[in-house]
Amino acid sequence: MSADPGSLPGPTAVDGVPRGQAVLDDLVALLDLERLEENLFRGVSPPVSLPRVFGGQVAGQALVAAGRTVPDDRGVHSLHAYFIRPGDPSIPIVYETERVRDGRSFTTRRVLAVQRGEAIFALSASFQLEQHGLVHSEPMPAGVPAPDEVDDLGARALRGDGGWMAGLPRPLDIRLIDEPPASHSTGPTEEPTRLWLRADGELPDDRLLHVCLLTYASDLTLLGSVLARHAKPTGEVQMASLDHAMWFHEPFRADEWLLYECYSPAASGGRGLARGRFFTEDGRMVATTMQEGLVRVRGPRGQ
């Protein structure tokens, strides 16, 4: 897992935001943690960042820290994580990895992400030696337009509906099939929100990297499906990820098109639950994710 973070800028999207292989290489470098000790790693945030560390970034980096302590013949099949405190993108994150168990078929790791001596994120991940067994999965949704029939995020941003990702560098090619929940242009819906995504360039044949990059991408739009179930709020919306889980069913490549379907089955108590499914273009369901997040709506005057 390597890239040159100092690579020259590549092409830009139609809205002027950097995209392409150079930006993807920067993301790969972001996931390439510095090893401090046998079970201790350090990661950083990108120069252009949100006010707090993006949840998908810390989840992806923590999974890298876990995977670096596991034999190559064992792939991650599930992760469960909690977002404990907002991360500060201006300082490094230290990842402390605990080798919980090394069994004949399964390996378990725990990772604690720390800043200024305090935990900001905790992850448990399980890895499995490749085995054969029963195979079945849910079918891919029918009637979904192909990726080349959907505008990319740059074209949407020019129309003013690119969402919160509009101004950030784009290592991923994201194509929203449905209107972003924040736009509320279509009103509340019982239907899931769907998008195509893939790494905007080529990735090396590193199984852990592809899984970590999908973990990064899974946090981009998932919690927004909670808003899609409701009319546009009249006050300020506060949203933050609380916990996150993923299950990886079959091999995939993150630099090939994946359909991401997100749906919120429940919300209450200032929290929303969201469920996501990833499908390859040929219809294989390769991963499932669940997330509960803080979804608070404050009144027009901050009540």
PDB file of N, CA, C and O in Angstrom, residues 74-139:
ATOM      1  N   ARG A  74      -5.485 -13.904   5.569  1.00  0.00           N
ATOM      2  CA  ARG A  74      -6.754 -13.713   6.277  1.00  0.00           C
ATOM      3  C   ARG A  74      -7.333 -12.354   5.913  1.00  0.00           C
ATOM      4  O   ARG A  74      -6.711 -11.328   6.160  1.00  0.00           O
ATOM      5  N   GLY A  75      -8.513 -12.376   5.328  1.00  0.00           N
ATOM      6  CA  GLY A  75      -9.165 -11.138   4.935  1.00  0.00           C
ATOM      7  C   GLY A  75     -10.198 -10.722   5.961  1.00  0.00           C
ATOM      8  O   GLY A  75     -10.804 -11.568   6.635  1.00  0.00           O
ATOM      9  N   VAL A  76     -10.417  -9.406   6.083  1.00  0.00           N
ATOM     10  CA  VAL A  76     -11.405  -8.922   7.034  1.00  0.00           C
ATOM     11  C   VAL A  76     -12.809  -9.281   6.550  1.00  0.00           C
ATOM     12  O   VAL A  76     -13.120  -9.137   5.374  1.00  0.00           O
ATOM     13  N   HIS A  77     -13.650  -9.801   7.457  1.00  0.00           N
ATOM     14  CA  HIS A  77     -15.032 -10.112   7.080  1.00  0.00           C
ATOM     15  C   HIS A  77     -16.025  -9.252   7.835  1.00  0.00           C
ATOM     16  O   HIS A  77     -17.184  -9.149   7.420  1.00  0.00           O
ATOM     17  N   SER A  78     -15.612  -8.593   8.936  1.00  0.00           N
ATOM     18  CA  SER A  78     -16.549  -7.706   9.629  1.00  0.00           C
ATOM     19  C   SER A  78     -15.796  -6.724  10.499  1.00  0.00           C
ATOM     20  O   SER A  78     -14.664  -6.987  10.938  1.00  0.00           O
ATOM     21  N   LEU A  79     -16.446  -5.584  10.759  1.00  0.00           N
ATOM     22  CA  LEU A  79     -15.925  -4.596  11.700  1.00  0.00           C
ATOM     23  C   LEU A  79     -17.094  -3.958  12.434  1.00  0.00           C
ATOM     24  O   LEU A  79     -18.195  -3.842  11.909  1.00  0.00           O
ATOM     25  N   HIS A  80     -16.822  -3.560  13.663  1.00  0.00           N
ATOM     26  CA  HIS A  80     -17.800  -2.868  14.504  1.00  0.00           C
ATOM     27  C   HIS A  80     -17.057  -1.735  15.202  1.00  0.00           C
ATOM     28  O   HIS A  80     -15.992  -1.956  15.797  1.00  0.00           O
ATOM     29  N   ALA A  81     -17.614  -0.520  15.145  1.00  0.00           N
ATOM     30  CA  ALA A  81     -16.857   0.632  15.628  1.00  0.00           C
ATOM     31  C   ALA A  81     -17.765   1.647  16.287  1.00  0.00           C
ATOM     32  O   ALA A  81     -18.966   1.728  15.990  1.00  0.00           O
ATOM     33  N   TYR A  82     -17.150   2.453  17.185  1.00  0.00           N
ATOM     34  CA  TYR A  82     -17.841   3.563  17.835  1.00  0.00           C
ATOM     35  C   TYR A  82     -17.047   4.849  17.633  1.00  0.00           C
ATOM     36  O   TYR A  82     -15.821   4.860  17.812  1.00  0.00           O
ATOM     37  N   PHE A  83     -17.749   5.904  17.268  1.00  0.00           N
ATOM     38  CA  PHE A  83     -17.174   7.243  17.208  1.00  0.00           C
ATOM     39  C   PHE A  83     -17.367   7.878  18.587  1.00  0.00           C
ATOM     40  O   PHE A  83     -18.495   8.091  19.030  1.00  0.00           O
ATOM     41  N   ILE A  84     -16.270   8.167  19.271  1.00  0.00           N
ATOM     42  CA  ILE A  84     -16.328   8.574  20.672  1.00  0.00           C
ATOM     43  C   ILE A  84     -16.241  10.085  20.835  1.00  0.00           C
ATOM     44  O   ILE A  84     -17.025  10.686  21.576  1.00  0.00           O
ATOM     45  N   ARG A  85     -15.294  10.710  20.156  1.00  0.00           N
ATOM     46  CA  ARG A  85     -15.113  12.164  20.201  1.00  0.00           C
ATOM     47  C   ARG A  85     -14.815  12.668  18.796  1.00  0.00           C
ATOM     48  O   ARG A  85     -14.262  11.936  17.966  1.00  0.00           O
ATOM     49  N   PRO A  86     -15.133  13.938  18.507  1.00  0.00           N
ATOM     50  CA  PRO A  86     -14.719  14.507  17.214  1.00  0.00           C
ATOM     51  C   PRO A  86     -13.199  14.538  17.117  1.00  0.00           C
ATOM     52  O   PRO A  86     -12.507  14.857  18.093  1.00  0.00           O
ATOM     53  N   GLY A  87     -12.671  14.190  15.946  1.00  0.00           N
ATOM     54  CA  GLY A  87     -11.232  14.233  15.728  1.00  0.00           C
ATOM     55  C   GLY A  87     -10.785  15.588  15.208  1.00  0.00           C
ATOM     56  O   GLY A  87     -11.521  16.268  14.492  1.00  0.00           O
ATOM     57  N   ASP A  88      -9.569  15.968  15.569  1.00  0.00           N
ATOM     58  CA  ASP A  88      -8.977  17.234  15.130  1.00  0.00           C
ATOM     59  C   ASP A  88      -8.089  16.963  13.920  1.00  0.00           C
ATOM     60  O   ASP A  88      -7.058  16.292  14.037  1.00  0.00           O
ATOM     61  N   PRO A  89      -8.443  17.468  12.728  1.00  0.00           N
ATOM     62  CA  PRO A  89      -7.650  17.169  11.528  1.00  0.00           C
ATOM     63  C   PRO A  89      -6.281  17.836  11.507  1.00  0.00           C
ATOM     64  O   PRO A  89      -5.457  17.506  10.656  1.00  0.00           O
ATOM     65  N   SER A  90      -6.014  18.755  12.435  1.00  0.00           N
ATOM     66  CA  SER A  90      -4.737  19.480  12.423  1.00  0.00           C
ATOM     67  C   SER A  90      -3.609  18.723  13.121  1.00  0.00           C
ATOM     68  O   SER A  90      -2.451  19.133  13.036  1.00  0.00           O
ATOM     69  N   ILE A  91      -3.925  17.635  13.827  1.00  0.00           N
ATOM     70  CA  ILE A  91      -2.886  16.873  14.529  1.00  0.00           C
ATOM     71  C   ILE A  91      -2.998  15.399  14.156  1.00  0.00           C
ATOM     72  O   ILE A  91      -4.067  14.919  13.762  1.00  0.00           O
ATOM     73  N   PRO A  92      -1.890  14.630  14.287  1.00  0.00           N
ATOM     74  CA  PRO A  92      -1.929  13.207  13.942  1.00  0.00           C
ATOM     75  C   PRO A  92      -2.845  12.410  14.869  1.00  0.00           C
ATOM     76  O   PRO A  92      -3.199  12.844  15.969  1.00  0.00           O
ATOM     77  N   ILE A  93      -3.210  11.234  14.403  1.00  0.00           N
ATOM     78  CA  ILE A  93      -3.997  10.276  15.181  1.00  0.00           C
ATOM     79  C   ILE A  93      -3.114   9.054  15.431  1.00  0.00           C
ATOM     80  O   ILE A  93      -2.505   8.517  14.506  1.00  0.00           O
ATOM     81  N   VAL A  94      -3.041   8.613  16.679  1.00  0.00           N
ATOM     82  CA  VAL A  94      -2.281   7.419  17.041  1.00  0.00           C
ATOM     83  C   VAL A  94      -3.256   6.250  17.164  1.00  0.00           C
ATOM     84  O   VAL A  94      -4.295   6.365  17.825  1.00  0.00           O
ATOM     85  N   TYR A  95      -2.912   5.125  16.527  1.00  0.00           N
ATOM     86  CA  TYR A  95      -3.760   3.940  16.527  1.00  0.00           C
ATOM     87  C   TYR A  95      -3.069   2.835  17.327  1.00  0.00           C
ATOM     88  O   TYR A  95      -2.019   2.336  16.927  1.00  0.00           O
ATOM     89  N   GLU A  96      -3.696   2.474  18.452  1.00  0.00           N
ATOM     90  CA  GLU A  96      -3.169   1.426  19.325  1.00  0.00           C
ATOM     91  C   GLU A  96      -3.913   0.129  19.020  1.00  0.00           C
ATOM     92  O   GLU A  96      -5.123   0.045  19.187  1.00  0.00           O
ATOM     93  N   THR A  97      -3.185  -0.897  18.566  1.00  0.00           N
ATOM     94  CA  THR A  97      -3.793  -2.155  18.139  1.00  0.00           C
ATOM     95  C   THR A  97      -3.553  -3.251  19.180  1.00  0.00           C
ATOM     96  O   THR A  97      -2.434  -3.436  19.644  1.00  0.00           O
ATOM     97  N   GLU A  98      -4.625  -3.942  19.547  1.00  0.00           N
ATOM     98  CA  GLU A  98      -4.547  -5.054  20.494  1.00  0.00           C
ATOM     99  C   GLU A  98      -4.795  -6.358  19.748  1.00  0.00           C
ATOM    100  O   GLU A  98      -5.815  -6.515  19.073  1.00  0.00           O
ATOM    101  N   ARG A  99      -3.873  -7.306  19.902  1.00  0.00           N
ATOM    102  CA  ARG A  99      -4.010  -8.622  19.267  1.00  0.00           C
ATOM    103  C   ARG A  99      -4.842  -9.513  20.192  1.00  0.00           C
ATOM    104  O   ARG A  99      -4.310 -10.210  21.046  1.00  0.00           O
ATOM    105  N   VAL A 100      -6.152  -9.491  19.985  1.00  0.00           N
ATOM    106  CA  VAL A 100      -7.067 -10.174  20.910  1.00  0.00           C
ATOM    107  C   VAL A 100      -6.956 -11.685  20.791  1.00  0.00           C
ATOM    108  O   VAL A 100      -6.845 -12.401  21.784  1.00  0.00           O
ATOM    109  N   ARG A 101      -6.983 -12.199  19.555  1.00  0.00           N
ATOM    110  CA  ARG A 101      -6.943 -13.657  19.366  1.00  0.00           C
ATOM    111  C   ARG A 101      -6.445 -13.998  17.978  1.00  0.00           C
ATOM    112  O   ARG A 101      -6.795 -13.343  16.994  1.00  0.00           O
ATOM    113  N   ASP A 102      -5.630 -15.055  17.904  1.00  0.00           N
ATOM    114  CA  ASP A 102      -5.193 -15.641  16.649  1.00  0.00           C
ATOM    115  C   ASP A 102      -5.597 -17.113  16.664  1.00  0.00           C
ATOM    116  O   ASP A 102      -4.909 -17.955  17.254  1.00  0.00           O
ATOM    117  N   GLY A 103      -6.750 -17.405  16.051  1.00  0.00           N
ATOM    118  CA  GLY A 103      -7.247 -18.778  16.025  1.00  0.00           C
ATOM    119  C   GLY A 103      -6.868 -19.501  14.748  1.00  0.00           C
ATOM    120  O   GLY A 103      -6.184 -18.956  13.873  1.00  0.00           O
ATOM    121  N   ARG A 104      -7.331 -20.717  14.597  1.00  0.00           N
ATOM    122  CA  ARG A 104      -7.001 -21.504  13.404  1.00  0.00           C
ATOM    123  C   ARG A 104      -7.668 -20.936  12.159  1.00  0.00           C
ATOM    124  O   ARG A 104      -7.104 -21.005  11.061  1.00  0.00           O
ATOM    125  N   SER A 105      -8.880 -20.367  12.310  1.00  0.00           N
ATOM    126  CA  SER A 105      -9.602 -19.820  11.160  1.00  0.00           C
ATOM    127  C   SER A 105      -9.850 -18.324  11.275  1.00  0.00           C
ATOM    128  O   SER A 105      -9.923 -17.632  10.259  1.00  0.00           O
ATOM    129  N   PHE A 106      -9.990 -17.818  12.500  1.00  0.00           N
ATOM    130  CA  PHE A 106     -10.360 -16.420  12.703  1.00  0.00           C
ATOM    131  C   PHE A 106      -9.318 -15.694  13.543  1.00  0.00           C
ATOM    132  O   PHE A 106      -8.709 -16.274  14.448  1.00  0.00           O
ATOM    133  N   THR A 107      -9.152 -14.407  13.229  1.00  0.00           N
ATOM    134  CA  THR A 107      -8.242 -13.522  13.957  1.00  0.00           C
ATOM    135  C   THR A 107      -9.021 -12.282  14.362  1.00  0.00           C
ATOM    136  O   THR A 107      -9.737 -11.700  13.543  1.00  0.00           O
ATOM    137  N   THR A 108      -8.876 -11.873  15.617  1.00  0.00           N
ATOM    138  CA  THR A 108      -9.621 -10.725  16.133  1.00  0.00           C
ATOM    139  C   THR A 108      -8.661  -9.638  16.588  1.00  0.00           C
ATOM    140  O   THR A 108      -7.663  -9.923  17.264  1.00  0.00           O
ATOM    141  N   ARG A 109      -8.978  -8.396  16.225  1.00  0.00           N
ATOM    142  CA  ARG A 109      -8.162  -7.249  16.621  1.00  0.00           C
ATOM    143  C   ARG A 109      -9.062  -6.131  17.167  1.00  0.00           C
ATOM    144  O   ARG A 109     -10.202  -5.969  16.734  1.00  0.00           O
ATOM    145  N   ARG A 110      -8.521  -5.382  18.120  1.00  0.00           N
ATOM    146  CA  ARG A 110      -9.166  -4.163  18.598  1.00  0.00           C
ATOM    147  C   ARG A 110      -8.212  -3.007  18.367  1.00  0.00           C
ATOM    148  O   ARG A 110      -6.995  -3.135  18.583  1.00  0.00           O
ATOM    149  N   VAL A 111      -8.760  -1.858  17.969  1.00  0.00           N
ATOM    150  CA  VAL A 111      -7.948  -0.666  17.692  1.00  0.00           C
ATOM    151  C   VAL A 111      -8.575   0.524  18.404  1.00  0.00           C
ATOM    152  O   VAL A 111      -9.796   0.728  18.328  1.00  0.00           O
ATOM    153  N   LEU A 112      -7.750   1.301  19.066  1.00  0.00           N
ATOM    154  CA  LEU A 112      -8.183   2.537  19.711  1.00  0.00           C
ATOM    155  C   LEU A 112      -7.454   3.697  19.039  1.00  0.00           C
ATOM    156  O   LEU A 112      -6.218   3.707  18.959  1.00  0.00           O
ATOM    157  N   ALA A 113      -8.212   4.666  18.521  1.00  0.00           N
ATOM    158  CA  ALA A 113      -7.636   5.867  17.908  1.00  0.00           C
ATOM    159  C   ALA A 113      -7.579   6.968  18.968  1.00  0.00           C
ATOM    160  O   ALA A 113      -8.586   7.262  19.612  1.00  0.00           O
ATOM    161  N   VAL A 114      -6.398   7.580  19.124  1.00  0.00           N
ATOM    162  CA  VAL A 114      -6.159   8.504  20.233  1.00  0.00           C
ATOM    163  C   VAL A 114      -5.613   9.835  19.721  1.00  0.00           C
ATOM    164  O   VAL A 114      -4.746   9.862  18.840  1.00  0.00           O
ATOM    165  N   GLN A 115      -6.125  10.924  20.270  1.00  0.00           N
ATOM    166  CA  GLN A 115      -5.575  12.262  20.072  1.00  0.00           C
ATOM    167  C   GLN A 115      -5.514  12.971  21.429  1.00  0.00           C
ATOM    168  O   GLN A 115      -6.467  12.902  22.211  1.00  0.00           O
ATOM    169  N   ARG A 116      -4.388  13.628  21.689  1.00  0.00           N
ATOM    170  CA  ARG A 116      -4.183  14.353  22.949  1.00  0.00           C
ATOM    171  C   ARG A 116      -4.491  13.477  24.168  1.00  0.00           C
ATOM    172  O   ARG A 116      -5.037  13.922  25.169  1.00  0.00           O
ATOM    173  N   GLY A 117      -4.138  12.203  24.078  1.00  0.00           N
ATOM    174  CA  GLY A 117      -4.311  11.299  25.200  1.00  0.00           C
ATOM    175  C   GLY A 117      -5.725  10.800  25.418  1.00  0.00           C
ATOM    176  O   GLY A 117      -5.979  10.073  26.384  1.00  0.00           O
ATOM    177  N   GLU A 118      -6.672  11.138  24.516  1.00  0.00           N
ATOM    178  CA  GLU A 118      -8.055  10.723  24.663  1.00  0.00           C
ATOM    179  C   GLU A 118      -8.504   9.908  23.456  1.00  0.00           C
ATOM    180  O   GLU A 118      -8.128  10.194  22.314  1.00  0.00           O
ATOM    181  N   ALA A 119      -9.323   8.890  23.724  1.00  0.00           N
ATOM    182  CA  ALA A 119      -9.848   8.055  22.648  1.00  0.00           C
ATOM    183  C   ALA A 119     -10.881   8.825  21.837  1.00  0.00           C
ATOM    184  O   ALA A 119     -11.779   9.451  22.397  1.00  0.00           O
ATOM    185  N   ILE A 120     -10.756   8.801  20.513  1.00  0.00           N
ATOM    186  CA  ILE A 120     -11.746   9.421  19.641  1.00  0.00           C
ATOM    187  C   ILE A 120     -12.546   8.381  18.859  1.00  0.00           C
ATOM    188  O   ILE A 120     -13.623   8.687  18.331  1.00  0.00           O
ATOM    189  N   PHE A 121     -12.055   7.127  18.808  1.00  0.00           N
ATOM    190  CA  PHE A 121     -12.685   6.108  17.969  1.00  0.00           C
ATOM    191  C   PHE A 121     -12.199   4.742  18.438  1.00  0.00           C
ATOM    192  O   PHE A 121     -11.041   4.579  18.826  1.00  0.00           O
ATOM    193  N   ALA A 122     -13.090   3.757  18.435  1.00  0.00           N
ATOM    194  CA  ALA A 122     -12.735   2.390  18.810  1.00  0.00           C
ATOM    195  C   ALA A 122     -13.288   1.424  17.781  1.00  0.00           C
ATOM    196  O   ALA A 122     -14.443   1.559  17.340  1.00  0.00           O
ATOM    197  N   LEU A 123     -12.485   0.454  17.382  1.00  0.00           N
ATOM    198  CA  LEU A 123     -12.873  -0.499  16.346  1.00  0.00           C
ATOM    199  C   LEU A 123     -12.501  -1.915  16.759  1.00  0.00           C
ATOM    200  O   LEU A 123     -11.431  -2.144  17.320  1.00  0.00           O
ATOM    201  N   SER A 124     -13.401  -2.855  16.479  1.00  0.00           N
ATOM    202  CA  SER A 124     -13.103  -4.284  16.565  1.00  0.00           C
ATOM    203  C   SER A 124     -13.275  -4.862  15.171  1.00  0.00           C
ATOM    204  O   SER A 124     -14.246  -4.536  14.479  1.00  0.00           O
ATOM    205  N   ALA A 125     -12.343  -5.689  14.758  1.00  0.00           N
ATOM    206  CA  ALA A 125     -12.407  -6.276  13.418  1.00  0.00           C
ATOM    207  C   ALA A 125     -12.057  -7.755  13.500  1.00  0.00           C
ATOM    208  O   ALA A 125     -11.215  -8.168  14.295  1.00  0.00           O
ATOM    209  N   SER A 126     -12.723  -8.544  12.658  1.00  0.00           N
ATOM    210  CA  SER A 126     -12.484  -9.978  12.597  1.00  0.00           C
ATOM    211  C   SER A 126     -12.019 -10.359  11.198  1.00  0.00           C
ATOM    212  O   SER A 126     -12.597  -9.906  10.201  1.00  0.00           O
ATOM    213  N   PHE A 127     -10.981 -11.178  11.137  1.00  0.00           N
ATOM    214  CA  PHE A 127     -10.386 -11.627   9.882  1.00  0.00           C
ATOM    215  C   PHE A 127     -10.518 -13.145   9.806  1.00  0.00           C
ATOM    216  O   PHE A 127     -10.480 -13.846  10.815  1.00  0.00           O
ATOM    217  N   GLN A 128     -10.661 -13.663   8.589  1.00  0.00           N
ATOM    218  CA  GLN A 128     -10.905 -15.092   8.417  1.00  0.00           C
ATOM    219  C   GLN A 128     -10.018 -15.673   7.322  1.00  0.00           C
ATOM    220  O   GLN A 128      -9.814 -15.066   6.263  1.00  0.00           O
ATOM    221  N   LEU A 129      -9.497 -16.872   7.594  1.00  0.00           N
ATOM    222  CA  LEU A 129      -8.825 -17.648   6.565  1.00  0.00           C
ATOM    223  C   LEU A 129      -9.850 -18.014   5.502  1.00  0.00           C
ATOM    224  O   LEU A 129     -10.990 -18.371   5.833  1.00  0.00           O
ATOM    225  N   GLU A 130      -9.487 -17.917   4.237  1.00  0.00           N
ATOM    226  CA  GLU A 130     -10.442 -18.179   3.164  1.00  0.00           C
ATOM    227  C   GLU A 130     -11.006 -19.592   3.264  1.00  0.00           C
ATOM    228  O   GLU A 130     -10.255 -20.567   3.376  1.00  0.00           O
ATOM    229  N   GLN A 131     -12.334 -19.691   3.238  1.00  0.00           N
ATOM    230  CA  GLN A 131     -13.010 -20.978   3.349  1.00  0.00           C
ATOM    231  C   GLN A 131     -14.198 -21.022   2.394  1.00  0.00           C
ATOM    232  O   GLN A 131     -14.655 -19.984   1.908  1.00  0.00           O
ATOM    233  N   HIS A 132     -14.704 -22.219   2.150  1.00  0.00           N
ATOM    234  CA  HIS A 132     -15.844 -22.398   1.255  1.00  0.00           C
ATOM    235  C   HIS A 132     -17.070 -22.806   2.066  1.00  0.00           C
ATOM    236  O   HIS A 132     -16.964 -23.454   3.113  1.00  0.00           O
ATOM    237  N   GLY A 133     -18.266 -22.429   1.571  1.00  0.00           N
ATOM    238  CA  GLY A 133     -19.495 -22.771   2.274  1.00  0.00           C
ATOM    239  C   GLY A 133     -20.703 -22.429   1.429  1.00  0.00           C
ATOM    240  O   GLY A 133     -20.615 -22.245   0.213  1.00  0.00           O
ATOM    241  N   LEU A 134     -21.867 -22.328   2.075  1.00  0.00           N
ATOM    242  CA  LEU A 134     -23.103 -21.981   1.384  1.00  0.00           C
ATOM    243  C   LEU A 134     -23.015 -20.565   0.821  1.00  0.00           C
ATOM    244  O   LEU A 134     -22.372 -19.689   1.412  1.00  0.00           O
ATOM    245  N   VAL A 135     -23.662 -20.343  -0.306  1.00  0.00           N
ATOM    246  CA  VAL A 135     -23.609 -19.033  -0.955  1.00  0.00           C
ATOM    247  C   VAL A 135     -25.013 -18.608  -1.360  1.00  0.00           C
ATOM    248  O   VAL A 135     -25.728 -19.353  -2.043  1.00  0.00           O
ATOM    249  N   HIS A 136     -25.456 -17.437  -0.912  1.00  0.00           N
ATOM    250  CA  HIS A 136     -26.661 -16.791  -1.422  1.00  0.00           C
ATOM    251  C   HIS A 136     -26.599 -15.321  -1.015  1.00  0.00           C
ATOM    252  O   HIS A 136     -25.831 -14.938  -0.140  1.00  0.00           O
ATOM    253  N   SER A 137     -27.382 -14.493  -1.671  1.00  0.00           N
ATOM    254  CA  SER A 137     -27.447 -13.071  -1.321  1.00  0.00           C
ATOM    255  C   SER A 137     -28.700 -12.472  -1.929  1.00  0.00           C
ATOM    256  O   SER A 137     -29.338 -13.070  -2.804  1.00  0.00           O
ATOM    257  N   GLU A 138     -29.067 -11.268  -1.473  1.00  0.00           N
ATOM    258  CA  GLU A 138     -30.200 -10.558  -2.042  1.00  0.00           C
ATOM    259  C   GLU A 138     -29.848 -10.087  -3.449  1.00  0.00           C
ATOM    260  O   GLU A 138     -28.692  -9.779  -3.744  1.00  0.00           O
ATOM    261  N   PRO A 139     -30.833 -10.004  -4.335  1.00  0.00           N
ATOM    262  CA  PRO A 139     -30.563  -9.547  -5.702  1.00  0.00           C
ATOM    263  C   PRO A 139     -30.333  -8.041  -5.742  1.00  0.00           C
ATOM    264  O   PRO A 139     -30.804  -7.299  -4.887  1.00  0.00           O
TER     265      PRO A 139
END
